[in-house]
CSV table of C-alpha atoms in Angstrom, one decimal:
chain,number,residue,atom,x,y,z
A,997,MET,CA,-0.1,0.0,-0.1
A,998,LYS,CA,1.1,3.5,-0.9
A,999,VAL,CA,1.5,5.8,2.0
A,1000,GLY,CA,1.8,9.6,1.8
A,1001,ALA,CA,1.8,12.2,4.5
A,1002,VAL,CA,0.4,15.6,4.8
A,1003,ILE,CA,1.8,18.1,7.2
A,1004,ILE,CA,0.5,21.8,7.7
A,1005,THR,CA,2.8,24.6,8.8
A,1006,MET,CA,2.8,28.2,9.7
A,1007,GLY,CA,6.4,28.5,9.0
A,1008,ASN,CA,7.4,29.3,12.5
A,1009,ARG,CA,9.0,26.0,13.3
A,1010,PRO,CA,11.6,25.0,10.7
A,1011,ASP,CA,14.2,23.0,12.8
A,1012,GLU,CA,11.0,20.9,14.1
A,1013,LEU,CA,9.6,20.4,10.6
A,1014,ARG,CA,13.1,19.3,9.2
A,1015,ALA,CA,13.3,16.9,12.2
A,1016,LEU,CA,9.9,15.5,11.4
A,1017,LEU,CA,10.7,15.2,7.6
A,1018,ASP,CA,13.9,13.5,8.4
A,1019,SER,CA,11.7,10.8,10.7
A,1020,LEU,CA,9.6,10.2,7.7
A,1021,ALA,CA,12.5,9.8,5.4
A,1022,LYS,CA,13.9,7.1,7.6
A,1023,GLN,CA,10.8,4.9,7.7
A,1024,ASP,CA,10.8,1.4,6.8
A,1025,GLY,CA,9.7,0.1,3.5
A,1026,ASP,CA,8.8,2.0,0.4
A,1027,LEU,CA,9.3,5.9,0.3
A,1028,VAL,CA,6.4,8.0,2.1
A,1029,GLU,CA,5.6,10.8,-0.3
A,1030,VAL,CA,5.4,14.0,1.5
A,1031,VAL,CA,3.4,17.3,1.1
A,1032,VAL,CA,4.1,20.2,3.3
A,1033,VAL,CA,1.1,22.9,3.3
A,1034,GLY,CA,2.2,26.4,3.9
A,1035,ASN,CA,-1.1,27.5,5.9
A,1036,GLY,CA,-1.1,31.2,4.8
A,1037,SER,CA,2.7,31.5,5.2
A,1038,PRO,CA,5.7,30.4,3.0
A,1039,VAL,CA,7.2,26.9,3.6
A,1040,PRO,CA,10.7,26.8,5.1
A,1041,ASP,CA,13.6,24.9,3.3
A,1042,VAL,CA,12.6,21.1,2.8
A,1043,PRO,CA,14.5,18.1,1.5
A,1044,GLU,CA,14.6,17.4,-2.1
A,1045,GLY,CA,11.5,15.3,-3.0
A,1046,VAL,CA,9.2,16.9,-0.6
A,1047,ARG,CA,6.5,18.8,-2.2
A,1048,THR,CA,5.1,22.1,-1.0
A,1049,VAL,CA,2.1,24.2,-1.5
A,1050,GLU,CA,1.8,27.5,-0.1
A,1051,LEU,CA,-1.6,29.2,0.5
A,1052,PRO,CA,-2.4,32.7,0.4
A,1053,GLU,CA,-4.3,32.7,3.6
A,1054,ASN,CA,-4.6,30.6,6.8
A,1055,LEU,CA,-7.4,28.3,6.0
A,1056,GLY,CA,-7.4,26.7,9.4
A,1057,ILE,CA,-6.4,23.2,10.3
A,1058,PRO,CA,-9.2,21.4,8.3
A,1059,GLY,CA,-9.0,23.5,5.4
A,1060,GLY,CA,-5.3,23.4,5.1
A,1061,ARG,CA,-5.2,19.4,5.7
A,1062,ASN,CA,-7.9,19.1,2.8
A,1063,VAL,CA,-5.3,21.0,0.5
A,1064,GLY,CA,-2.9,18.5,1.4
A,1065,ILE,CA,-5.4,15.8,0.6
A,1066,GLU,CA,-6.1,17.1,-2.8
A,1067,ALA,CA,-2.4,17.3,-3.6
A,1068,PHE,CA,-2.3,13.3,-3.7
A,1069,GLY,CA,-5.3,13.7,-6.4
A,1070,PRO,CA,-9.1,13.7,-5.5
A,1071,SER,CA,-9.8,12.5,-2.3
A,1072,GLY,CA,-6.0,11.7,-1.8
A,1073,ARG,CA,-6.5,8.7,-4.4
A,1074,ASP,CA,-2.9,8.7,-5.6
A,1075,VAL,CA,-1.9,6.7,-2.4
A,1076,ASP,CA,-3.9,4.3,-0.2
A,1077,ILE,CA,-3.0,5.8,3.2
A,1078,LEU,CA,-2.4,9.4,4.2
A,1079,MET,CA,-0.7,10.3,7.5
A,1080,PHE,CA,-1.4,13.7,9.2
A,1081,LEU,CA,1.1,14.8,11.4
A,1082,ASP,CA,1.9,18.0,13.4
A,1083,ASP,CA,4.9,20.1,12.3
A,1084,ASP,CA,6.6,20.0,15.9
A,1085,GLY,CA,6.0,16.1,16.2
A,1086,LEU,CA,8.5,13.4,15.5
A,1087,LEU,CA,8.1,10.0,14.7
A,1088,ALA,CA,9.3,7.8,17.5
A,1089,GLY,CA,10.2,4.7,15.4
A,1090,HIS,CA,11.3,3.9,12.1
A,1091,ASP,CA,8.4,1.3,11.4
A,1092,THR,CA,5.1,3.4,11.9
A,1093,ALA,CA,4.3,3.6,8.1
A,1094,GLU,CA,5.1,-0.4,7.8
A,1095,LEU,CA,2.7,-0.8,11.0
A,1096,CYS,CA,0.2,1.3,9.2
A,1097,ARG,CA,0.5,-0.7,5.8
A,1098,LYS,CA,0.1,-4.0,7.9
A,1099,ALA,CA,-2.9,-2.7,9.8
A,1100,PHE,CA,-4.9,-1.6,6.9
A,1101,GLU,CA,-4.1,-4.5,4.8
A,1102,ALA,CA,-5.0,-7.1,7.6
A,1103,ASP,CA,-8.5,-5.3,8.3
A,1104,PRO,CA,-10.2,-4.2,5.2
A,1105,ARG,CA,-12.8,-2.2,7.2
A,1106,LEU,CA,-10.3,-0.1,9.5
A,1107,GLY,CA,-10.4,3.3,8.1
A,1108,ILE,CA,-8.5,5.3,10.7
A,1109,ILE,CA,-5.6,4.8,13.0
A,1110,SER,CA,-5.1,7.3,16.1
A,1111,PHE,CA,-1.4,7.3,16.9
A,1112,ARG,CA,-0.1,7.5,20.7
A,1113,ILE,CA,1.3,11.0,21.4
A,1114,ALA,CA,4.0,11.0,24.2
A,1115,ASP,CA,6.2,13.9,25.5
A,1116,PRO,CA,9.5,13.6,24.0
A,1117,ASP,CA,11.3,14.3,27.5
A,1118,THR,CA,9.2,12.4,29.8
A,1119,GLY,CA,7.3,9.7,27.7
A,1120,VAL,CA,4.2,10.7,29.2
A,1121,THR,CA,0.7,10.6,27.2
A,1122,GLN,CA,-1.9,13.1,28.5
A,1123,ARG,CA,-5.0,11.7,29.3
A,1124,ARG,CA,-6.8,14.2,26.6
A,1125,HIS,CA,-4.5,12.4,24.1
A,1126,VAL,CA,-6.2,8.9,24.6
A,1127,PRO,CA,-9.4,9.0,22.4
A,1128,ARG,CA,-11.7,7.1,24.7
A,1129,LEU,CA,-13.3,7.8,27.9
A,1130,ARG,CA,-11.4,5.2,29.9
A,1131,ALA,CA,-8.1,6.8,29.3
A,1132,ALA,CA,-6.0,6.0,32.4
A,1133,ASP,CA,-4.0,3.3,30.5
A,1134,PRO,CA,-2.4,5.0,27.3
A,1135,MET,CA,-0.7,1.8,26.6
A,1136,ARG,CA,-3.8,-0.1,25.8
A,1137,SER,CA,-4.7,-0.3,22.1
A,1138,SER,CA,-8.5,-0.5,21.3
A,1139,ARG,CA,-11.3,0.4,19.0
A,1140,VAL,CA,-12.2,4.0,19.6
A,1141,THR,CA,-14.7,6.4,18.2
A,1142,THR,CA,-12.7,9.3,17.5
A,1143,PHE,CA,-8.9,10.1,16.8
A,1144,LEU,CA,-5.9,12.9,17.2
A,1145,GLY,CA,-5.9,15.4,14.3
A,1146,GLY,CA,-2.0,15.7,14.4
A,1147,ALA,CA,-1.1,12.2,14.7
A,1148,ASN,CA,-3.2,9.8,12.5
A,1149,ALA,CA,-3.4,7.7,9.3
A,1150,VAL,CA,-6.2,7.5,7.2
A,1151,ARG,CA,-7.4,5.1,4.5
A,1152,THR,CA,-7.7,7.5,1.5
A,1153,GLN,CA,-11.0,5.4,0.5
A,1154,VAL,CA,-12.6,7.1,3.7
A,1155,PHE,CA,-12.1,10.6,1.9
A,1156,ALA,CA,-13.8,9.3,-1.4
A,1157,GLU,CA,-16.8,7.8,0.6
A,1158,VAL,CA,-17.5,10.3,3.1
A,1159,GLY,CA,-15.7,13.6,2.1
A,1160,GLY,CA,-12.8,15.4,3.9
A,1161,LEU,CA,-12.6,17.5,7.2
A,1162,PRO,CA,-15.2,20.5,7.6
A,1163,ASP,CA,-13.3,23.5,6.4
A,1164,ALA,CA,-15.5,25.7,8.3
A,1165,PHE,CA,-14.6,24.4,11.6
A,1166,PHE,CA,-11.2,26.0,11.3
A,1167,TYR,CA,-9.8,24.7,14.4
A,1168,ALA,CA,-11.5,22.0,16.9
A,1169,HIS,CA,-13.8,18.9,16.6
A,1170,GLU,CA,-13.0,18.4,12.8
A,1171,GLU,CA,-11.7,15.1,13.5
A,1172,THR,CA,-14.7,13.9,15.3
A,1173,ASP,CA,-16.8,15.3,12.6
A,1174,LEU,CA,-15.0,12.8,10.2
A,1175,ALA,CA,-14.9,10.0,12.5
A,1176,TRP,CA,-18.6,10.0,13.2
A,1177,ARG,CA,-19.4,10.1,9.4
A,1178,ALA,CA,-16.8,7.3,8.7
A,1179,LEU,CA,-18.1,5.2,11.4
A,1180,ASP,CA,-21.8,5.8,10.0
A,1181,ALA,CA,-20.3,4.4,6.5
A,1182,GLY,CA,-19.2,1.3,8.4
A,1183,TRP,CA,-15.4,2.1,8.8
A,1184,MET,CA,-13.8,1.3,12.2
A,1185,ILE,CA,-11.3,3.4,14.2
A,1186,ASP,CA,-8.4,2.0,16.3
A,1187,TYR,CA,-6.0,3.7,18.6
A,1188,ARG,CA,-2.5,2.1,18.5
A,1189,SER,CA,-0.3,2.7,21.3
A,1190,ASP,CA,2.4,1.3,19.7
A,1191,MET,CA,2.6,3.9,17.0
A,1192,VAL,CA,4.0,7.0,18.5
A,1193,LEU,CA,4.3,10.6,17.6
A,1194,PHE,CA,6.8,12.7,20.0
A,1195,HIS,CA,5.2,15.9,20.9
A,1196,PRO,CA,5.9,18.5,23.4
A,1197,THR,CA,3.0,18.7,26.1
A,1198,THR,CA,0.9,21.6,25.6
A,1199,ALA,CA,-2.3,23.0,26.6
A,1200,PRO,CA,-5.1,23.5,23.8
A,1201,SER,CA,-6.3,26.9,25.7
A,1202,ARG,CA,-3.0,28.3,24.6
A,1203,HIS,CA,-5.0,29.3,21.2
A,1204,ALA,CA,-6.6,32.6,21.7
A,1205,VAL,CA,-9.6,31.3,19.8
A,1206,TYR,CA,-9.9,28.3,21.9
A,1207,HIS,CA,-13.1,28.6,23.9
A,1208,ARG,CA,-14.9,30.1,21.2
A,1209,MET,CA,-14.0,27.6,18.7
A,1210,VAL,CA,-14.5,24.6,20.9
A,1211,ALA,CA,-18.1,25.7,21.8
A,1212,ARG,CA,-19.2,26.7,18.4
A,1213,ASN,CA,-17.8,23.6,16.7
A,1214,ARG,CA,-19.5,21.4,19.4
A,1215,VAL,CA,-23.0,22.9,18.4
A,1216,TRP,CA,-22.0,22.4,14.6
A,1217,LEU,CA,-20.9,18.8,15.5
A,1218,ALA,CA,-24.3,18.0,16.9
A,1219,ARG,CA,-26.3,19.9,14.4
A,1220,ARG,CA,-24.8,18.2,11.4
A,1221,ASN,CA,-24.6,14.6,12.6
A,1222,LEU,CA,-26.8,13.6,15.5
A,1223,PRO,CA,-30.4,12.6,15.1
A,1224,ALA,CA,-32.6,15.3,16.5
A,1225,LEU,CA,-33.5,13.5,19.7
A,1226,LEU,CA,-29.8,13.5,20.6
A,1227,VAL,CA,-28.9,17.3,19.9
A,1228,PRO,CA,-30.2,18.9,23.1
A,1229,VAL,CA,-29.1,16.0,25.3
A,1230,TYR,CA,-25.4,16.0,23.7
A,1231,LEU,CA,-25.2,19.8,24.2
A,1232,GLY,CA,-26.7,19.9,27.6
A,1233,VAL,CA,-24.1,17.4,28.8
A,1234,TRP,CA,-21.2,19.6,27.4
A,1235,LEU,CA,-22.7,22.6,29.0
A,1236,LEU,CA,-22.8,21.1,32.4
A,1237,LEU,CA,-19.2,19.8,32.0
A,1238,THR,CA,-18.0,23.2,30.9
A,1239,LEU,CA,-19.7,24.8,34.2
A,1240,VAL,CA,-18.4,21.8,36.3
A,1241,ARG,CA,-14.9,22.6,35.0
A,1242,ARG,CA,-15.1,26.2,36.5
A,1243,PRO,CA,-13.3,28.2,33.6
A,1244,SER,CA,-12.4,31.8,34.2
A,1245,ARG,CA,-14.9,34.4,33.3
A,1246,PRO,CA,-13.3,35.6,30.2
A,1247,ALA,CA,-13.0,31.9,29.0
A,1248,LEU,CA,-16.6,31.3,29.9
A,1249,ARG,CA,-17.7,34.5,28.2
A,1250,ALA,CA,-16.0,33.3,25.1
A,1251,TRP,CA,-17.3,29.8,25.4
A,1252,PHE,CA,-21.1,31.2,25.6
A,1253,GLY,CA,-20.3,33.4,22.7
A,1254,GLY,CA,-19.3,30.4,20.6
A,1255,PHE,CA,-22.3,28.5,21.7
A,1256,ARG,CA,-24.6,31.2,20.7
A,1257,GLU,CA,-22.7,31.4,17.3
A,1258,GLY,CA,-23.0,27.5,16.9
A,1259,TRP,CA,-26.9,27.9,16.7
A,1260,THR,CA,-27.0,31.0,14.8
A,1261,THR,CA,-24.6,30.4,12.0
A,1262,PRO,CA,-24.7,27.8,9.2
A,1263,CYS,CA,-23.3,24.5,10.1
A,1264,GLY,CA,-22.9,23.0,6.7
A,1265,PRO,CA,-25.1,20.0,5.3
A,1266,ARG,CA,-26.9,17.9,8.0
A,1267,ARG,CA,-26.6,14.2,7.6
A,1268,PRO,CA,-27.6,12.8,10.8
A,1269,MET,CA,-26.2,9.2,11.6
A,1270,LYS,CA,-28.0,6.1,11.8
A,1271,TRP,CA,-29.5,4.7,14.9
A,1272,ARG,CA,-27.2,1.6,14.7
A,1273,THR,CA,-24.2,3.8,14.2
A,1274,VAL,CA,-25.3,5.5,17.9
A,1275,TRP,CA,-25.6,2.0,19.0
A,1276,ARG,CA,-22.1,1.2,17.8
A,1277,LEU,CA,-20.7,4.4,19.7
A,1278,THR,CA,-22.3,3.3,22.8
A,1279,ARG,CA,-20.8,-0.3,22.5
A,1280,LEU,CA,-17.5,1.1,21.7
A,1281,GLY,CA,-18.0,3.0,25.1
A,1282,ARG,CA,-18.6,6.6,24.1
A,1283,PRO,CA,-22.5,7.4,23.3
A,1284,PRO,CA,-22.8,10.3,21.4
A,1285,VAL,CA,-24.1,12.3,24.4
A,1286,ILE,CA,-20.8,12.6,26.3
């Protein structure tokens, strides 16, 4: 199976980007074809053979990654598998691409693999980087219901069937939107603890738009994908969880602004998942109300 990789960059981490590209070049098996997308910025110097696309404006994370997908042909069809990696990450092993090939070859219904993210200094995996509710043991691989946006591999047939990431989300929850559509189409998602991306420990709230985007996109996610009966339940649960976490007053104000925006702005096409998909999510340990 042919493997490609999409990396989006703001051009501000040239050393980390070069280290990531070196780790891709060292992968076992056939060469991994790489496209680096400059998301509203020039692409730093890259090794020979690495393709680049420079966008005149920042399209956000999903928009930038969608451009990277199309660089491999419509829906990425020029390759069988696409890895998506943060530009400040680093593949820990030389066998990640080969493990992806073997996993997708062994399971025809496997659509997405979520890698384990570990801090390069401590080796610790944050709970939020384990895409399931029972996240205490990051070393346990399992079927899951979503995946990590900057450390994953997707069978390109998934994009051909269900489309790419939702451009309008810009930042936050675009992975879950794709995951739910893929699961509804019959694909499965695996979390693999043996496929590791080293990435410095950070807090997502470092982004100025974090609280607004998280709330707005949570509403869009529900409006786009959930059966009508579950929309108020899902959003009510997340409202309560947000209040329990006691964010600061400015953060809470931004969150409620985003929540309101999610209801008053277009969310894109609505394709509610089947009830059997709701049941599948529930059996996998994450019913779509949490």
